[in-house]
């Protein structure tokens, strides 16, 4: 089967060294002390997601029974999100040419049984700004599709320290996480995979 990646899809394997990855996990640990992981609810089904989430930055992506939104406050503590770490702003400047900084870093924590169904990211007003993703911890089987739900898809593994840049067409394509390979990394003491997703919201 022909399997072209969309225009604007950039894969940077091993972007972060082990030492840099450890620093990022430390920043996440500090962040979740102030803004604990919570279990989002999917609005359509009312079911909790298998991925737990928190955010850095002035705006956080939240999902509750009432719908998805960007919010300056944590849905459980009603406090502002921890500020965006400089390390992530440095990453953004290194891998994009977008003039604005990201206002949001979604922190997704996957355990071995966690999945993320095929979807497009459409909650942002800044529809053409790139999205940057950082993988930490266990490997994941990542699925990339096209502009339509029924477009052909291809899968590949993401490993700790890998970075993805989704610009142009890729920004608007379906994607998801089919499985986590438990025990493939020693980075996160409790195990699993942490994904950081940097976004310009508006
Ligand atoms: C491709 N997260 O939070 S990150 C999400 O690994 C999300 O946690 C996945 O999809 C994760 O919305 C994938 C990589 C990613 C992020 C956004 C994309 C890939 C994308 C937007 C368009 C196309
Ligand atoms: Fe997404």
mmCIF file of C-alpha atoms and ligand atoms in Angstrom:
data_model
loop_
_atom_site.group_PDB
_atom_site.id
_atom_site.type_symbol
_atom_site.label_atom_id
_atom_site.label_comp_id
_atom_site.label_asym_id
_atom_site.label_seq_id
_atom_site.Cartn_x
_atom_site.Cartn_y
_atom_site.Cartn_z
ATOM 1 C CA UNK A 1 0.000 0.000 0.000
ATOM 2 C CA UNK A 2 1.222 3.484 -0.828
ATOM 3 C CA UNK A 3 1.839 5.297 2.382
ATOM 4 C CA UNK A 4 2.958 8.926 2.090
ATOM 5 C CA UNK A 5 3.325 11.035 5.207
ATOM 6 C CA UNK A 6 1.470 14.342 4.904
ATOM 7 C CA UNK A 7 3.238 17.576 4.016
ATOM 8 C CA UNK A 8 4.555 19.293 7.140
ATOM 9 C CA UNK A 9 5.143 16.090 9.110
ATOM 10 C CA UNK A 10 8.626 16.153 10.650
ATOM 11 C CA UNK A 11 10.007 13.348 12.797
ATOM 12 C CA UNK A 12 13.096 14.150 14.902
ATOM 13 C CA UNK A 13 14.115 10.848 16.530
ATOM 14 C CA UNK A 14 16.362 11.126 19.584
ATOM 15 C CA UNK A 15 16.108 14.914 19.721
ATOM 16 C CA UNK A 16 16.581 14.946 23.524
ATOM 17 C CA UNK A 17 19.497 13.211 25.288
ATOM 18 C CA UNK A 18 18.831 11.003 28.297
ATOM 19 C CA UNK A 19 19.973 13.806 30.577
ATOM 20 C CA UNK A 20 17.595 16.294 28.922
ATOM 21 C CA UNK A 21 14.757 13.744 29.149
ATOM 22 C CA UNK A 22 15.415 13.362 32.889
ATOM 23 C CA UNK A 23 15.236 17.142 33.258
ATOM 24 C CA UNK A 24 11.873 17.202 31.426
ATOM 25 C CA UNK A 25 10.477 14.462 33.714
ATOM 26 C CA UNK A 26 11.675 16.515 36.691
ATOM 27 C CA UNK A 27 9.820 19.567 35.327
ATOM 28 C CA UNK A 28 6.662 17.475 34.892
ATOM 29 C CA UNK A 29 7.009 16.171 38.448
ATOM 30 C CA UNK A 30 7.279 19.745 39.755
ATOM 31 C CA UNK A 31 4.321 20.842 37.599
ATOM 32 C CA UNK A 32 1.943 18.121 38.750
ATOM 33 C CA UNK A 33 2.643 18.971 42.392
ATOM 34 C CA UNK A 34 0.769 22.213 41.699
ATOM 35 C CA UNK A 35 -1.571 20.924 38.974
ATOM 36 C CA UNK A 36 -2.220 17.195 39.609
ATOM 37 C CA UNK A 37 -3.071 14.776 36.812
ATOM 38 C CA UNK A 38 -6.842 14.407 36.412
ATOM 39 C CA UNK A 39 -8.884 11.927 34.402
ATOM 40 C CA UNK A 40 -10.773 13.722 31.613
ATOM 41 C CA UNK A 41 -14.296 12.702 30.592
ATOM 42 C CA UNK A 42 -15.116 12.313 26.896
ATOM 43 C CA UNK A 43 -18.119 14.550 26.181
ATOM 44 C CA UNK A 44 -19.831 12.252 23.641
ATOM 45 C CA UNK A 45 -19.729 9.050 25.673
ATOM 46 C CA UNK A 46 -19.389 10.378 29.232
ATOM 47 C CA UNK A 47 -16.614 7.819 29.704
ATOM 48 C CA UNK A 48 -13.284 8.667 31.364
ATOM 49 C CA UNK A 49 -10.236 8.593 29.091
ATOM 50 C CA UNK A 50 -7.540 5.987 29.723
ATOM 51 C CA UNK A 51 -4.942 8.782 29.536
ATOM 52 C CA UNK A 52 -4.618 11.182 32.484
ATOM 53 C CA UNK A 53 -3.722 14.813 31.871
ATOM 54 C CA UNK A 54 -2.394 18.099 33.161
ATOM 55 C CA UNK A 55 -0.992 21.227 31.472
ATOM 56 C CA UNK A 56 1.698 23.889 31.566
ATOM 57 C CA UNK A 57 1.190 27.400 30.257
ATOM 58 C CA UNK A 58 -1.391 30.165 30.295
ATOM 59 C CA UNK A 59 -4.036 27.893 28.731
ATOM 60 C CA UNK A 60 -4.696 24.215 29.360
ATOM 61 C CA UNK A 61 -6.697 21.804 27.217
ATOM 62 C CA UNK A 62 -9.466 20.275 29.342
ATOM 63 C CA UNK A 63 -12.170 17.748 28.597
ATOM 64 C CA UNK A 64 -15.218 17.272 30.773
ATOM 65 C CA UNK A 65 -18.737 15.948 30.250
ATOM 66 C CA UNK A 66 -19.765 19.449 29.093
ATOM 67 C CA UNK A 67 -17.180 19.516 26.276
ATOM 68 C CA UNK A 68 -13.596 20.335 25.328
ATOM 69 C CA UNK A 69 -12.118 23.744 25.930
ATOM 70 C CA UNK A 70 -8.977 25.691 26.665
ATOM 71 C CA UNK A 71 -9.060 27.073 30.185
ATOM 72 C CA UNK A 72 -6.631 29.165 32.224
ATOM 73 C CA UNK A 73 -7.636 27.179 35.349
ATOM 74 C CA UNK A 74 -7.269 23.520 36.353
ATOM 75 C CA UNK A 75 -10.733 21.832 36.289
ATOM 76 C CA UNK A 76 -10.341 20.317 39.795
ATOM 77 C CA UNK A 77 -8.212 22.800 41.754
ATOM 78 C CA UNK A 78 -9.466 25.945 39.891
ATOM 79 C CA UNK A 79 -5.883 27.289 40.055
ATOM 80 C CA UNK A 80 -3.784 28.568 37.132
ATOM 81 C CA UNK A 81 -1.543 26.047 35.359
ATOM 82 C CA UNK A 82 2.196 26.108 36.153
ATOM 83 C CA UNK A 83 4.133 28.369 33.808
ATOM 84 C CA UNK A 84 5.539 27.017 30.566
ATOM 85 C CA UNK A 85 9.108 25.749 31.209
ATOM 86 C CA UNK A 86 11.831 27.640 29.330
ATOM 87 C CA UNK A 87 13.172 24.298 28.032
ATOM 88 C CA UNK A 88 9.934 23.847 26.042
ATOM 89 C CA UNK A 89 10.039 27.411 24.680
ATOM 90 C CA UNK A 90 13.627 26.710 23.570
ATOM 91 C CA UNK A 91 12.441 23.551 21.794
ATOM 92 C CA UNK A 92 9.658 25.502 20.045
ATOM 93 C CA UNK A 93 12.136 28.165 18.806
ATOM 94 C CA UNK A 94 14.523 25.469 17.593
ATOM 95 C CA UNK A 95 12.033 23.387 15.582
ATOM 96 C CA UNK A 96 9.472 25.944 14.333
ATOM 97 C CA UNK A 97 9.555 29.370 12.671
ATOM 98 C CA UNK A 98 6.169 30.370 14.127
ATOM 99 C CA UNK A 99 6.310 33.958 15.502
ATOM 100 C CA UNK A 100 4.183 33.299 18.600
ATOM 101 C CA UNK A 101 5.160 31.120 21.540
ATOM 102 C CA UNK A 102 2.918 28.182 22.483
ATOM 103 C CA UNK A 103 0.372 29.146 25.158
ATOM 104 C CA UNK A 104 -0.336 25.538 26.058
ATOM 105 C CA UNK A 105 1.542 22.340 26.849
ATOM 106 C CA UNK A 106 -0.769 19.373 27.350
ATOM 107 C CA UNK A 107 0.800 16.656 29.516
ATOM 108 C CA UNK A 108 -0.603 13.189 28.717
ATOM 109 C CA UNK A 109 0.368 10.225 30.900
ATOM 110 C CA UNK A 110 -0.278 6.810 29.346
ATOM 111 C CA UNK A 111 -0.091 3.598 31.349
ATOM 112 C CA UNK A 112 0.371 0.252 29.628
ATOM 113 C CA UNK A 113 -3.352 -0.145 28.853
ATOM 114 C CA UNK A 114 -3.920 3.469 27.729
ATOM 115 C CA UNK A 115 -4.996 4.297 24.175
ATOM 116 C CA UNK A 116 -5.852 7.458 22.270
ATOM 117 C CA UNK A 117 -8.399 6.968 19.491
ATOM 118 C CA UNK A 118 -8.003 8.438 16.012
ATOM 119 C CA UNK A 119 -8.912 12.152 16.096
ATOM 120 C CA UNK A 120 -7.980 15.569 14.755
ATOM 121 C CA UNK A 121 -6.914 18.487 16.955
ATOM 122 C CA UNK A 122 -9.538 21.155 16.288
ATOM 123 C CA UNK A 123 -10.047 23.044 19.577
ATOM 124 C CA UNK A 124 -7.546 25.759 18.638
ATOM 125 C CA UNK A 125 -8.415 29.071 16.990
ATOM 126 C CA UNK A 126 -4.830 29.248 15.672
ATOM 127 C CA UNK A 127 -5.624 26.580 13.085
ATOM 128 C CA UNK A 128 -2.415 26.931 11.103
ATOM 129 C CA UNK A 129 0.153 27.162 13.877
ATOM 130 C CA UNK A 130 2.323 24.036 14.129
ATOM 131 C CA UNK A 131 2.034 21.524 16.971
ATOM 132 C CA UNK A 132 5.156 20.067 18.608
ATOM 133 C CA UNK A 133 5.104 16.786 20.538
ATOM 134 C CA UNK A 134 7.731 15.259 22.853
ATOM 135 C CA UNK A 135 7.691 11.555 23.778
ATOM 136 C CA UNK A 136 9.093 10.451 27.158
ATOM 137 C CA UNK A 137 9.246 6.979 28.685
ATOM 138 C CA UNK A 138 7.804 3.797 27.194
ATOM 139 C CA UNK A 139 7.569 3.368 23.438
ATOM 140 C CA UNK A 140 4.228 3.957 21.720
ATOM 141 C CA UNK A 141 2.705 2.711 18.494
ATOM 142 C CA UNK A 142 1.560 5.895 16.835
ATOM 143 C CA UNK A 143 -0.946 6.014 13.963
ATOM 144 C CA UNK A 144 -0.957 8.769 11.377
ATOM 145 C CA UNK A 145 -3.807 9.172 8.906
ATOM 146 C CA UNK A 146 -4.961 11.809 6.471
ATOM 147 C CA UNK A 147 -7.487 14.618 6.276
ATOM 148 C CA UNK A 148 -10.498 12.262 6.309
ATOM 149 C CA UNK A 149 -11.348 9.668 8.923
ATOM 150 C CA UNK A 150 -11.289 6.974 6.235
ATOM 151 C CA UNK A 151 -7.964 8.110 4.681
ATOM 152 C CA UNK A 152 -5.256 5.417 4.675
ATOM 153 C CA UNK A 153 -3.148 5.328 7.849
ATOM 154 C CA UNK A 154 0.381 4.231 8.681
ATOM 155 C CA UNK A 155 1.917 3.273 12.020
ATOM 156 C CA UNK A 156 5.311 3.735 13.576
ATOM 157 C CA UNK A 157 6.942 3.565 16.973
ATOM 158 C CA UNK A 158 7.810 6.642 18.993
ATOM 159 C CA UNK A 159 10.577 6.355 21.594
ATOM 160 C CA UNK A 160 11.669 8.429 24.559
ATOM 161 C CA UNK A 161 13.348 11.662 23.471
ATOM 162 C CA UNK A 162 11.683 11.741 20.039
ATOM 163 C CA UNK A 163 10.073 14.974 18.822
ATOM 164 C CA UNK A 164 7.338 15.391 16.194
ATOM 165 C CA UNK A 165 6.566 18.667 14.446
ATOM 166 C CA UNK A 166 3.129 18.822 12.816
ATOM 167 C CA UNK A 167 2.861 21.784 10.459
ATOM 168 C CA UNK A 168 0.940 22.562 7.255
ATOM 169 C CA UNK A 169 -1.259 19.634 6.128
ATOM 170 C CA UNK A 170 -0.057 17.288 8.885
ATOM 171 C CA UNK A 171 -1.490 19.678 11.486
ATOM 172 C CA UNK A 172 -4.998 18.859 10.210
ATOM 173 C CA UNK A 173 -4.631 15.087 9.879
ATOM 174 C CA UNK A 174 -6.115 12.259 11.940
ATOM 175 C CA UNK A 175 -3.770 10.617 14.443
ATOM 176 C CA UNK A 176 -3.864 8.440 17.551
ATOM 177 C CA UNK A 177 -1.941 6.110 19.844
ATOM 178 C CA UNK A 178 -2.755 2.396 19.372
ATOM 179 C CA UNK A 179 -0.619 0.892 22.095
ATOM 180 C CA UNK A 180 2.073 1.414 24.697
ATOM 181 C CA UNK A 181 4.958 -1.045 25.020
ATOM 182 C CA UNK A 182 5.192 -1.367 28.799
ATOM 183 C CA UNK A 183 8.640 -1.712 30.354
ATOM 184 C CA UNK A 184 10.571 -0.417 27.318
ATOM 185 C CA UNK A 185 12.046 2.580 29.175
ATOM 186 C CA UNK A 186 13.445 3.259 32.632
ATOM 187 C CA UNK A 187 12.953 7.033 32.400
ATOM 188 C CA UNK A 188 9.693 7.328 34.363
ATOM 189 C CA UNK A 189 9.933 5.720 37.811
ATOM 190 C CA UNK A 190 6.256 4.647 37.864
ATOM 191 C CA UNK A 191 6.435 3.515 34.228
ATOM 192 C CA UNK A 192 4.331 4.433 31.226
ATOM 193 C CA UNK A 193 4.678 7.188 28.671
ATOM 194 C CA UNK A 194 4.412 10.952 29.010
ATOM 195 C CA UNK A 195 3.682 13.032 25.932
ATOM 196 C CA UNK A 196 4.065 16.803 25.949
ATOM 197 C CA UNK A 197 2.085 18.621 23.231
ATOM 198 C CA UNK A 198 2.890 22.288 22.603
ATOM 199 C CA UNK A 199 0.184 24.365 20.948
ATOM 200 C CA UNK A 200 -0.587 27.944 20.014
ATOM 201 C CA UNK A 201 -4.249 28.352 20.955
ATOM 202 C CA UNK A 202 -5.170 31.810 19.609
HETATM 203 C C1 LIG B 1 -0.629 14.770 14.254
HETATM 204 N N1 LIG B 1 -1.492 13.283 21.582
HETATM 205 O O1 LIG B 1 -2.992 15.187 22.759
HETATM 206 S S1 LIG B 1 1.152 13.659 20.057
HETATM 207 C C2 LIG B 1 -3.247 14.922 21.570
HETATM 208 O O2 LIG B 1 1.079 10.953 21.870
HETATM 209 C C3 LIG B 1 -2.486 13.846 20.901
HETATM 210 O O3 LIG B 1 -0.175 11.934 23.338
HETATM 211 C C4 LIG B 1 -0.763 12.145 21.067
HETATM 212 O O4 LIG B 1 -2.787 13.524 19.812
HETATM 213 C C5 LIG B 1 0.124 11.651 22.168
HETATM 214 O O5 LIG B 1 -4.078 15.526 20.885
HETATM 215 C C6 LIG B 1 -0.031 12.425 19.842
HETATM 216 C C7 LIG B 1 1.589 13.940 18.432
HETATM 217 C C8 LIG B 1 0.597 14.717 17.663
HETATM 218 C C9 LIG B 1 -0.060 15.785 18.202
HETATM 219 C C10 LIG B 1 -0.908 16.529 17.413
HETATM 220 C C11 LIG B 1 -1.103 16.194 16.096
HETATM 221 C C12 LIG B 1 0.395 14.369 16.369
HETATM 222 C C13 LIG B 1 -0.449 15.097 15.569
HETATM 223 C C14 LIG B 1 -1.919 16.956 15.248
HETATM 224 C C15 LIG B 1 -2.058 16.608 13.932
HETATM 225 C C16 LIG B 1 -1.420 15.513 13.445
HETATM 226 FE FE1 LIG B 2 -4.120 14.969 18.944
#
